[in-house]
Coordinates of N, CA and C and ligand atoms in Angstrom, one line a residue:
M1 N 12.9 24.2 11.4 CA 12.3 25.4 10.9 C 12.7 26.5 11.8
Q2 N 13.3 27.6 11.2 CA 13.7 28.7 12.1 C 12.6 29.8 11.9
R3 N 12.4 30.5 13.1 CA 11.5 31.6 13.0 C 12.3 32.9 12.8
T4 N 11.7 33.8 12.2 CA 12.4 35.1 12.1 C 12.1 35.9 13.3
S5 N 13.0 36.8 13.7 CA 12.8 37.5 14.9 C 11.9 38.7 14.7
Q6 N 11.7 39.1 13.4 CA 10.9 40.3 13.2 C 9.4 40.1 13.6
K7 N 8.8 41.2 14.0 CA 7.4 41.0 14.5 C 6.5 40.7 13.3
V8 N 5.6 39.7 13.4 CA 4.8 39.3 12.3 C 3.5 40.2 12.4
S9 N 3.0 40.6 11.3 CA 1.9 41.5 11.3 C 0.6 40.8 11.7
M10 N -0.3 41.5 12.3 CA -1.6 41.0 12.7 C -2.4 40.4 11.6
A11 N -2.2 41.0 10.4 CA -2.9 40.5 9.2 C -2.5 39.1 8.9
V12 N -1.2 38.8 9.0 CA -0.7 37.4 8.8 C -1.3 36.5 9.9
I13 N -1.2 37.0 11.1 CA -1.7 36.1 12.3 C -3.1 35.8 12.1
R14 N -3.9 36.8 11.6 CA -5.4 36.5 11.4 C -5.6 35.5 10.3
R15 N -4.7 35.3 9.4 CA -4.9 34.3 8.3 C -4.5 32.9 8.7
L16 N -3.6 32.8 9.8 CA -3.1 31.5 10.1 C -4.2 30.5 10.6
P17 N -5.2 30.9 11.3 CA -6.2 29.9 11.7 C -6.9 29.3 10.5
K18 N -7.0 30.1 9.4 CA -7.6 29.6 8.2 C -6.7 28.5 7.5
Y19 N -5.4 28.8 7.5 CA -4.5 27.8 7.0 C -4.6 26.5 7.9
Y20 N -4.6 26.7 9.2 CA -4.7 25.6 10.1 C -5.9 24.7 9.9
R21 N -7.1 25.4 9.7 CA -8.3 24.7 9.4 C -8.3 23.9 8.1
Y22 N -7.8 24.5 7.1 CA -7.8 23.8 5.8 C -6.8 22.6 5.8
L23 N -5.6 22.8 6.5 CA -4.7 21.8 6.6 C -5.2 20.6 7.4
E24 N -6.0 20.9 8.4 CA -6.6 19.9 9.2 C -7.6 19.1 8.4
N25 N -8.4 19.8 7.5 CA -9.3 19.1 6.6 C -8.5 18.2 5.7
L26 N -7.4 18.7 5.2 CA -6.6 17.8 4.2 C -6.1 16.6 5.0
L27 N -5.6 16.7 6.2 CA -5.1 15.6 6.9 C -6.3 14.6 7.2
N28 N -7.5 15.1 7.5 CA -8.6 14.2 7.7 C -8.9 13.4 6.5
K29 N -8.6 14.0 5.3 CA -8.8 13.3 4.0 C -7.6 12.5 3.6
E30 N -6.6 12.4 4.6 CA -5.3 11.7 4.3 C -4.6 12.2 3.1
I31 N -4.6 13.5 3.0 CA -3.7 14.2 2.0 C -2.5 14.7 2.7
Y32 N -1.3 14.3 2.3 CA -0.1 14.6 3.1 C 0.8 15.5 2.4
R33 N 0.5 15.8 1.1 CA 1.4 16.6 0.4 C 0.6 17.5 -0.6
I34 N 0.9 18.8 -0.7 CA 0.1 19.6 -1.6 C 1.0 20.7 -2.2
S35 N 0.7 20.9 -3.5 CA 1.4 22.0 -4.2 C 0.9 23.3 -3.7
S36 N 1.8 24.4 -3.9 CA 1.3 25.7 -3.5 C 0.2 26.2 -4.3
K37 N 0.1 25.7 -5.6 CA -1.0 26.1 -6.5 C -2.3 25.5 -6.0
E38 N -2.2 24.2 -5.6 CA -3.5 23.5 -5.2 C -3.9 24.1 -3.8
L39 N -2.9 24.4 -2.9 CA -3.3 25.0 -1.6 C -4.0 26.3 -1.9
S40 N -3.4 27.1 -2.8 CA -3.9 28.4 -3.1 C -5.4 28.2 -3.7
R41 N -5.6 27.2 -4.5 CA -6.9 27.0 -5.1 C -8.0 26.7 -4.0
I42 N -7.6 25.8 -3.0 CA -8.6 25.5 -2.0 C -8.8 26.5 -1.0
I43 N -7.8 27.3 -0.7 CA -7.8 28.2 0.5 C -8.3 29.6 0.0
G44 N -8.1 29.9 -1.3 CA -8.5 31.2 -1.8 C -7.5 32.3 -1.6
F45 N -6.3 32.1 -1.2 CA -5.3 33.1 -1.2 C -4.4 32.8 -2.4
T46 N -3.7 33.8 -2.9 CA -2.8 33.6 -4.1 C -1.6 32.8 -3.6
A47 N -1.0 32.0 -4.5 CA 0.2 31.3 -4.1 C 1.3 32.2 -3.6
S48 N 1.4 33.4 -4.1 CA 2.4 34.3 -3.7 C 2.1 34.8 -2.3
Q49 N 0.8 35.0 -2.0 CA 0.4 35.4 -0.6 C 0.8 34.3 0.4
I50 N 0.5 33.1 0.0 CA 0.8 32.0 0.9 C 2.3 31.9 1.2
R51 N 3.1 32.0 0.1 CA 4.6 32.0 0.2 C 5.0 33.1 1.2
Q52 N 4.5 34.3 0.9 CA 4.9 35.5 1.8 C 4.5 35.3 3.2
D53 N 3.3 34.8 3.4 CA 2.8 34.5 4.8 C 3.7 33.6 5.5
L54 N 4.0 32.4 4.8 CA 4.7 31.4 5.5 C 6.2 31.8 5.7
N55 N 6.7 32.6 4.7 CA 8.1 33.1 4.9 C 8.3 33.9 6.1
C56 N 7.3 34.5 6.6 CA 7.4 35.3 7.9 C 7.9 34.4 9.0
F57 N 7.7 33.1 8.9 CA 8.1 32.2 9.9 C 9.2 31.3 9.5
G58 N 9.9 31.7 8.4 CA 11.0 30.9 8.0 C 10.8 30.1 6.7
G59 N 9.5 30.0 6.3 CA 9.2 29.2 5.1 C 9.0 27.8 5.4
F60 N 8.2 27.1 4.6 CA 7.9 25.7 4.8 C 8.0 24.8 3.6
G61 N 7.8 25.4 2.4 CA 7.6 24.7 1.2 C 9.0 24.3 0.6
Q62 N 9.0 23.3 -0.3 CA 10.2 22.9 -1.0 C 9.9 23.0 -2.5
Q63 N 10.9 23.6 -3.2 CA 10.8 23.8 -4.6 C 10.5 22.4 -5.2
G64 N 9.5 22.3 -6.1 CA 9.2 21.0 -6.8 C 8.5 20.0 -5.9
Y65 N 8.3 20.2 -4.6 CA 7.6 19.3 -3.8 C 6.3 19.8 -3.3
G66 N 6.3 21.1 -3.0 CA 5.1 21.7 -2.5 C 5.2 21.7 -0.9
Y67 N 4.1 21.5 -0.3 CA 4.1 21.6 1.2 C 3.8 20.2 1.7
N68 N 4.5 19.9 2.8 CA 4.2 18.7 3.6 C 3.1 19.1 4.6
V69 N 1.9 18.6 4.3 CA 0.7 19.1 5.0 C 0.9 18.9 6.6
E70 N 1.3 17.7 6.9 CA 1.4 17.4 8.4 C 2.4 18.3 9.1
E71 N 3.5 18.5 8.4 CA 4.6 19.4 9.0 C 4.1 20.8 9.1
L72 N 3.4 21.3 8.1 CA 2.9 22.6 8.0 C 1.8 22.8 9.1
Y73 N 1.0 21.8 9.2 CA -0.1 21.9 10.2 C 0.5 22.0 11.6
K74 N 1.5 21.1 11.9 CA 2.1 21.1 13.2 C 2.8 22.5 13.5
E75 N 3.5 23.0 12.5 CA 4.2 24.2 12.7 C 3.3 25.4 12.9
I76 N 2.2 25.4 12.1 CA 1.3 26.5 12.3 C 0.6 26.4 13.7
G77 N 0.3 25.2 14.1 CA -0.2 24.9 15.4 C 0.7 25.5 16.5
K78 N 2.0 25.3 16.3 CA 3.0 25.8 17.3 C 3.0 27.3 17.3
I79 N 3.0 27.9 16.1 CA 3.0 29.4 16.0 C 1.7 29.9 16.7
L80 N 0.6 29.2 16.5 CA -0.7 29.7 17.1 C -0.7 29.4 18.6
G81 N 0.3 28.6 19.1 CA 0.3 28.3 20.5 C -0.7 27.2 20.9
L82 N -1.1 26.4 19.9 CA -2.0 25.3 20.1 C -1.3 24.0 20.5
V83 N -0.3 24.2 21.3 CA 0.5 23.0 21.7 C 0.5 22.8 23.2
R84 N -0.3 23.5 23.9 CA -0.4 23.3 25.3 C -1.8 23.6 25.8
E85 N -2.1 23.4 27.0 CA -3.4 23.6 27.6 C -3.6 25.0 28.1
Y86 N -4.8 25.5 27.9 CA -5.2 26.8 28.5 C -6.4 26.5 29.4
K87 N -6.2 26.6 30.7 CA -7.4 26.4 31.6 C -8.3 27.5 31.5
S88 N -9.6 27.2 31.2 CA -10.5 28.3 30.9 C -11.8 28.2 31.8
V89 N -12.5 29.3 31.9 CA -13.8 29.3 32.6 C -14.8 30.1 31.7
I90 N -16.0 29.8 31.8 CA -17.1 30.6 31.1 C -17.9 31.3 32.2
I91 N -18.1 32.6 32.0 CA -18.9 33.4 32.9 C -20.2 33.7 32.2
G92 N -21.3 33.3 32.7 CA -22.6 33.4 32.0 C -22.9 32.1 31.4
A93 N -23.7 31.3 32.1 CA -24.1 29.9 31.7 C -25.4 29.9 31.0
G94 N -25.8 30.9 30.3 CA -27.1 31.0 29.5 C -27.0 30.2 28.2
N95 N -27.7 30.7 27.3 CA -27.8 30.1 25.9 C -26.4 29.9 25.3
L96 N -25.7 31.1 25.2 CA -24.4 31.0 24.5 C -23.4 30.3 25.3
G97 N -23.3 30.6 26.6 CA -22.3 29.9 27.5 C -22.4 28.4 27.4
Q98 N -23.7 27.9 27.4 CA -23.9 26.5 27.3 C -23.6 25.9 26.0
A99 N -23.8 26.7 24.9 CA -23.5 26.2 23.6 C -22.0 26.1 23.4
I100 N -21.3 27.1 24.0 CA -19.8 27.0 23.9 C -19.3 25.8 24.7
A101 N -19.9 25.6 25.9 CA -19.4 24.5 26.7 C -19.8 23.1 26.1
N102 N -20.8 23.1 25.3 CA -21.2 21.9 24.6 C -20.4 21.5 23.4
Y103 N -19.6 22.5 22.9 CA -18.8 22.3 21.7 C -17.4 21.8 22.1
S104 N -17.2 20.5 21.8 CA -16.0 19.8 22.4 C -14.7 20.1 21.7
D105 N -14.8 20.7 20.4 CA -13.6 20.9 19.7 C -12.6 21.9 20.3
F106 N -13.2 22.9 21.0 CA -12.3 23.9 21.7 C -11.5 23.2 22.7
Q107 N -12.1 22.2 23.4 CA -11.3 21.4 24.4 C -10.2 20.6 23.8
R108 N -10.6 20.0 22.6 CA -9.6 19.2 21.9 C -8.4 20.0 21.5
K109 N -8.6 21.3 21.2 CA -7.6 22.2 20.8 C -6.8 22.7 21.9
G110 N -7.1 22.4 23.1 CA -6.3 22.8 24.3 C -7.0 23.7 25.3
F111 N -8.2 24.2 24.9 CA -8.9 25.1 25.8 C -9.7 24.3 26.8
K112 N -9.1 23.9 27.9 CA -9.8 23.0 28.9 C -10.8 23.8 29.7
L113 N -12.0 23.5 29.6 CA -13.0 24.2 30.4 C -13.1 23.6 31.8
K114 N -12.8 24.4 32.8 CA -12.7 23.9 34.2 C -14.0 24.2 35.0
A115 N -14.7 25.2 34.6 CA -15.9 25.5 35.3 C -16.7 26.6 34.6
M116 N -18.0 26.7 34.9 CA -18.8 27.8 34.4 C -19.4 28.5 35.6
F117 N -19.7 29.8 35.4 CA -20.2 30.6 36.6 C -21.4 31.4 36.1
D118 N -22.3 31.5 37.1 CA -23.6 32.2 36.8 C -24.1 32.8 38.1
I119 N -25.0 33.8 38.0 CA -25.7 34.3 39.2 C -27.0 33.7 39.5
N120 N -27.5 33.0 38.5 CA -28.9 32.4 38.6 C -28.9 31.1 39.4
P121 N -29.6 31.2 40.6 CA -29.5 30.0 41.4 C -30.1 28.7 40.8
K122 N -31.0 28.9 39.8 CA -31.6 27.8 39.1 C -30.5 27.0 38.2
L123 N -29.5 27.8 37.8 CA -28.4 27.1 37.0 C -27.3 26.6 37.8
I124 N -27.1 27.2 39.0 CA -25.9 26.8 39.8 C -26.1 25.3 40.3
G125 N -25.0 24.5 40.1 CA -25.1 23.1 40.5 C -25.3 22.2 39.3
L126 N -25.9 22.8 38.2 CA -26.1 21.9 37.0 C -24.8 21.7 36.3
K127 N -24.8 20.6 35.5 CA -23.5 20.3 34.7 C -23.8 20.4 33.2
I128 N -22.9 21.0 32.5 CA -23.0 20.9 31.0 C -21.8 20.0 30.6
R129 N -22.2 18.9 29.9 CA -21.2 17.8 29.7 C -20.7 17.5 31.2
D130 N -19.4 17.5 31.4 CA -19.0 17.2 32.8 C -18.6 18.5 33.5
V131 N -19.0 19.6 33.1 CA -18.5 20.9 33.7 C -19.6 21.5 34.5
E132 N -19.2 21.8 35.8 CA -20.3 22.3 36.7 C -20.4 23.8 36.6
I133 N -21.7 24.2 36.8 CA -22.0 25.7 36.9 C -21.9 26.1 38.3
L134 N -21.0 27.0 38.6 CA -20.7 27.4 40.0 C -21.3 28.8 40.2
D135 N -21.5 29.2 41.5 CA -21.9 30.5 41.9 C -20.8 31.5 41.5
V136 N -21.2 32.6 40.8 CA -20.2 33.6 40.4 C -19.5 34.2 41.6
D137 N -20.1 34.1 42.8 CA -19.4 34.6 44.0 C -18.1 33.9 44.2
N138 N -17.9 32.7 43.7 CA -16.7 32.0 43.9 C -15.7 32.2 42.8
L139 N -16.0 33.1 41.9 CA -15.1 33.2 40.7 C -13.6 33.5 41.0
E140 N -13.4 34.5 41.8 CA -12.0 34.9 42.1 C -11.2 33.7 42.7
D141 N -11.8 33.1 43.8 CA -11.1 32.0 44.5 C -10.8 30.9 43.5
F142 N -11.8 30.5 42.6 CA -11.6 29.4 41.7 C -10.5 29.7 40.8
I143 N -10.4 30.9 40.2 CA -9.4 31.3 39.3 C -8.0 31.2 39.9
K144 N -7.9 31.7 41.1 CA -6.6 31.6 41.8 C -6.2 30.2 42.2
E145 N -7.1 29.4 42.7 CA -6.8 28.1 43.1 C -6.5 27.1 42.0
N146 N -7.1 27.4 40.8 CA -6.9 26.5 39.7 C -6.0 27.0 38.5
D147 N -5.3 28.1 38.8 CA -4.5 28.7 37.8 C -5.2 28.9 36.4
I148 N -6.3 29.5 36.5 CA -7.1 29.7 35.2 C -6.5 30.8 34.4
E149 N -6.3 30.6 33.1 CA -5.7 31.7 32.3 C -6.7 32.4 31.4
V150 N -7.7 31.7 31.0 CA -8.7 32.3 30.0 C -10.1 32.4 30.6
G151 N -10.7 33.6 30.5 CA -12.1 33.8 30.8 C -12.9 34.1 29.6
I152 N -14.0 33.3 29.5 CA -14.9 33.5 28.3 C -16.2 34.2 28.8
I153 N -16.4 35.4 28.3 CA -17.5 36.2 28.8 C -18.7 36.0 28.0
C154 N -19.8 35.5 28.6 CA -21.1 35.3 28.0 C -22.2 35.9 28.8
V155 N -21.9 37.0 29.5 CA -22.9 37.6 30.4 C -23.6 38.7 29.5
P156 N -24.7 39.3 30.0 CA -25.3 40.4 29.3 C -24.3 41.6 29.2
F157 N -24.5 42.4 28.2 CA -23.5 43.4 27.9 C -23.3 44.4 29.1
S158 N -24.4 44.6 29.9 CA -24.3 45.5 31.0 C -23.4 45.0 32.1
K159 N -23.1 43.7 32.1 CA -22.3 43.1 33.1 C -20.9 42.8 32.6
A160 N -20.6 43.1 31.3 CA -19.4 42.6 30.7 C -18.1 43.3 31.3
Q161 N -18.1 44.6 31.5 CA -16.9 45.3 32.1 C -16.7 44.8 33.5
E162 N -17.7 44.8 34.3 CA -17.4 44.4 35.7 C -17.0 42.9 35.8
T163 N -17.5 42.1 34.9 CA -17.0 40.7 34.8 C -15.5 40.6 34.4
A164 N -15.2 41.4 33.4 CA -13.8 41.5 33.0 C -12.9 42.0 34.1
D165 N -13.3 43.0 34.8 CA -12.5 43.6 35.9 C -12.3 42.5 37.0
R166 N -13.3 41.7 37.3 CA -13.1 40.7 38.3 C -12.1 39.6 37.8
L167 N -12.3 39.2 36.5 CA -11.4 38.2 36.0 C -9.9 38.7 36.0
I168 N -9.7 39.9 35.6 CA -8.4 40.5 35.6 C -7.8 40.6 37.0
A169 N -8.6 41.1 37.9 CA -8.1 41.2 39.3 C -7.7 39.8 39.9
A170 N -8.4 38.8 39.4 CA -8.1 37.5 39.9 C -6.9 36.8 39.3
G171 N -6.4 37.4 38.2 CA -5.2 36.9 37.6 C -5.3 36.3 36.2
I172 N -6.4 36.5 35.6 CA -6.6 35.9 34.2 C -5.6 36.6 33.3
K173 N -5.3 35.9 32.2 CA -4.3 36.5 31.2 C -5.0 36.9 29.9
G174 N -6.1 36.2 29.6 CA -6.7 36.4 28.3 C -8.2 36.3 28.4
I175 N -8.9 37.1 27.6 CA -10.4 37.1 27.6 C -10.9 36.9 26.2
W176 N -11.9 36.0 26.1 CA -12.6 35.7 24.9 C -14.0 36.3 25.1
N177 N -14.2 37.5 24.5 CA -15.4 38.2 24.9 C -16.5 38.1 23.8
F178 N -17.7 37.6 24.3 CA -18.8 37.5 23.4 C -19.8 38.6 23.6
A179 N -19.7 39.3 24.7 CA -20.7 40.4 25.0 C -20.5 41.5 24.0
P180 N -21.6 42.1 23.5 CA -21.5 43.3 22.6 C -21.1 44.5 23.3
F181 N -19.9 44.5 23.9 CA -19.5 45.7 24.6 C -18.0 45.8 24.5
D182 N -17.5 47.0 24.3 CA -16.0 47.2 24.1 C -15.3 47.3 25.5
I183 N -15.0 46.1 25.9 CA -14.4 46.0 27.3 C -13.0 46.6 27.3
K184 N -12.7 47.4 28.3 CA -11.3 48.0 28.4 C -10.5 47.1 29.3
V185 N -9.3 46.8 28.8 CA -8.3 46.0 29.6 C -7.0 46.6 29.7
P186 N -6.2 46.3 30.7 CA -4.8 46.9 30.7 C -4.0 46.2 29.7
D187 N -2.8 46.8 29.4 CA -1.9 46.3 28.3 C -1.4 44.9 28.4
N188 N -1.3 44.4 29.6 CA -0.8 43.1 29.8 C -1.9 42.0 29.7
I189 N -3.1 42.4 29.3 CA -4.2 41.4 29.2 C -4.6 41.3 27.7
V190 N -4.7 40.1 27.2 CA -5.1 40.0 25.8 C -6.6 39.8 25.7
I191 N -7.2 40.4 24.7 CA -8.7 40.2 24.6 C -9.0 40.0 23.1
E192 N -9.9 39.1 22.9 CA -10.4 38.8 21.5 C -11.9 38.9 21.6
N193 N -12.4 39.7 20.8 CA -13.9 39.9 20.7 C -14.5 39.1 19.6
V194 N -15.6 38.5 19.8 CA -16.3 37.7 18.8 C -17.7 38.3 18.6
H195 N -18.0 38.7 17.4 CA -19.4 39.3 17.2 C -20.0 38.6 16.0
L196 N -20.8 37.6 16.2 CA -21.5 36.9 15.1 C -22.3 37.9 14.3
S197 N -22.8 38.9 14.9 CA -23.8 39.8 14.2 C -23.0 40.5 13.1
E198 N -21.7 40.8 13.3 CA -20.9 41.5 12.3 C -20.9 40.7 11.0
S199 N -20.7 39.4 11.2 CA -20.6 38.5 10.1 C -22.0 38.4 9.4
L200 N -23.0 38.3 10.3 CA -24.4 38.2 9.8 C -24.8 39.5 9.0
F201 N -24.4 40.7 9.4 CA -24.7 41.9 8.7 C -23.9 42.0 7.4
T202 N -22.7 41.4 7.4 CA -22.0 41.4 6.1 C -22.8 40.5 5.1
L203 N -23.3 39.4 5.6 CA -24.1 38.5 4.8 C -25.3 39.3 4.2
S204 N -26.0 40.0 5.1 CA -27.1 40.8 4.7 C -26.8 41.8 3.6
Y205 N -25.6 42.5 3.8 CA -25.2 43.4 2.8 C -25.0 42.7 1.4
L206 N -24.3 41.5 1.5 CA -24.0 40.8 0.2 C -25.3 40.3 -0.4
L207 N -26.3 39.8 0.4 CA -27.5 39.4 -0.1 C -28.2 40.5 -0.9
N208 N -28.2 41.7 -0.3 CA -28.8 42.8 -1.0 C -28.1 43.3 -2.2
E209 N -26.8 43.3 -2.1 CA -25.9 43.7 -3.2 C -26.1 42.8 -4.4
Y210 N -26.2 41.5 -4.2 CA -26.3 40.5 -5.3 C -27.7 40.4 -5.8
N211 N -28.7 40.6 -4.9 CA -30.1 40.4 -5.4 C -30.6 41.7 -6.0
N212 N -30.0 42.9 -5.7 CA -30.5 44.1 -6.3 C -29.3 44.9 -7.0
P213 N -28.7 44.3 -8.0 CA -27.5 44.9 -8.6 C -27.8 46.3 -9.2
E214 N -29.1 46.5 -9.5 CA -29.4 47.8 -10.2 C -29.5 49.0 -9.2
D215 N -29.8 48.6 -7.9 CA -30.1 49.7 -6.9 C -28.9 50.6 -6.6
Ligands
NAI301 P1 -28.6 34.5 28.4 O1 -29.5 35.5 29.0 O2 -29.2 33.2 27.9 O3 -27.4 34.2 29.3 C1 -26.7 35.2 30.1 C2 -26.4 34.5 31.4 O4 -25.5 35.4 32.2 C3 -27.6 34.2 32.3 O5 -27.6 32.8 32.7 C4 -27.4 35.1 33.5 O6 -28.0 34.5 34.7 C5 -25.9 35.3 33.6 N1 -25.5 36.5 34.3 C6 -26.0 37.7 34.3 N2 -25.2 38.5 35.0 C7 -24.2 37.8 35.5 C8 -23.1 38.0 36.3 N3 -22.8 39.3 36.8 N4 -22.2 37.1 36.5 C9 -22.4 35.8 36.0 N5 -23.5 35.5 35.3 C10 -24.3 36.5 35.0 O7 -27.9 35.3 27.2 P2 -27.2 34.7 25.9 O8 -28.1 34.6 24.8 O9 -26.4 33.4 26.3 O10 -26.1 35.8 25.6 C11 -25.1 36.1 26.5 C12 -24.2 37.2 26.0 O11 -23.6 36.9 24.7 C13 -25.0 38.5 25.7 O12 -24.2 39.6 26.1 C14 -25.3 38.5 24.2 O13 -25.5 39.8 23.7 C15 -24.0 37.9 23.8 N6 -24.1 37.2 22.5 C16 -23.1 37.4 21.6 C17 -23.0 36.8 20.4 C18 -21.8 37.1 19.6 O14 -21.8 36.8 18.4 N7 -20.8 37.6 20.2 C19 -24.0 35.9 20.0 C20 -25.1 35.7 20.9 C21 -25.1 36.3 22.1

């Protein structure tokens, strides 16, 4: 499979995790081959959209055969960088931090959680699964000593920027931010914000739209 050298648009990149998730579901059901029409039906993108998306990376399908699910899954995994480990830490071991730590699938996908950090002495020393909650005073030393690449921010919004600044100064490369705050980072740092409330408010809009079509 050859990749094209041209830059792939963010819109395509944003769709790849969905392909990856559906292909994983197919593999779990032991489905190894799928037509572009059927893939389009289950995933909700048009067959032409799928062809266009995958052509950005050199194309995967074969005329008259469709897609080889396992090959496509592996290739999209490679494109998404899910072929190696990313050592990670969570900062803020409260409700959300602990929920993320308890979810083992992120670890299976390569995001290895090495430690959690908090300022609350009642939490320091506890373990979530096998991961210890450490004093946030040790954050910088831990990141440097353990080559941590990813910081997951789960602190209150008022502490989000200072937490990010500390992570960046210690050498982190990427931030997964859950705090409802627009963190500023230098160009060489990647940041991905997650806001469940945005999705929830979309649901709220749709509920009202469909329940009150006359309004
Ligand atoms: P929480 O209060 O249960 O946990 C926050 C933790 O951060 C506490 O354990 C606290 O001791 C710790 N903390 C405070 N300052 C710190 C610092 N400087 N360094 C290290 N630890 C520090 O709050 P919860 O519910 O877990 O929410 C955490 C963050 O995630 C909040 O900013 C919240 O708004 C956000 N959130 C975001 C969601 C999303 O969809 N993006 C969904 C739910 C929460």
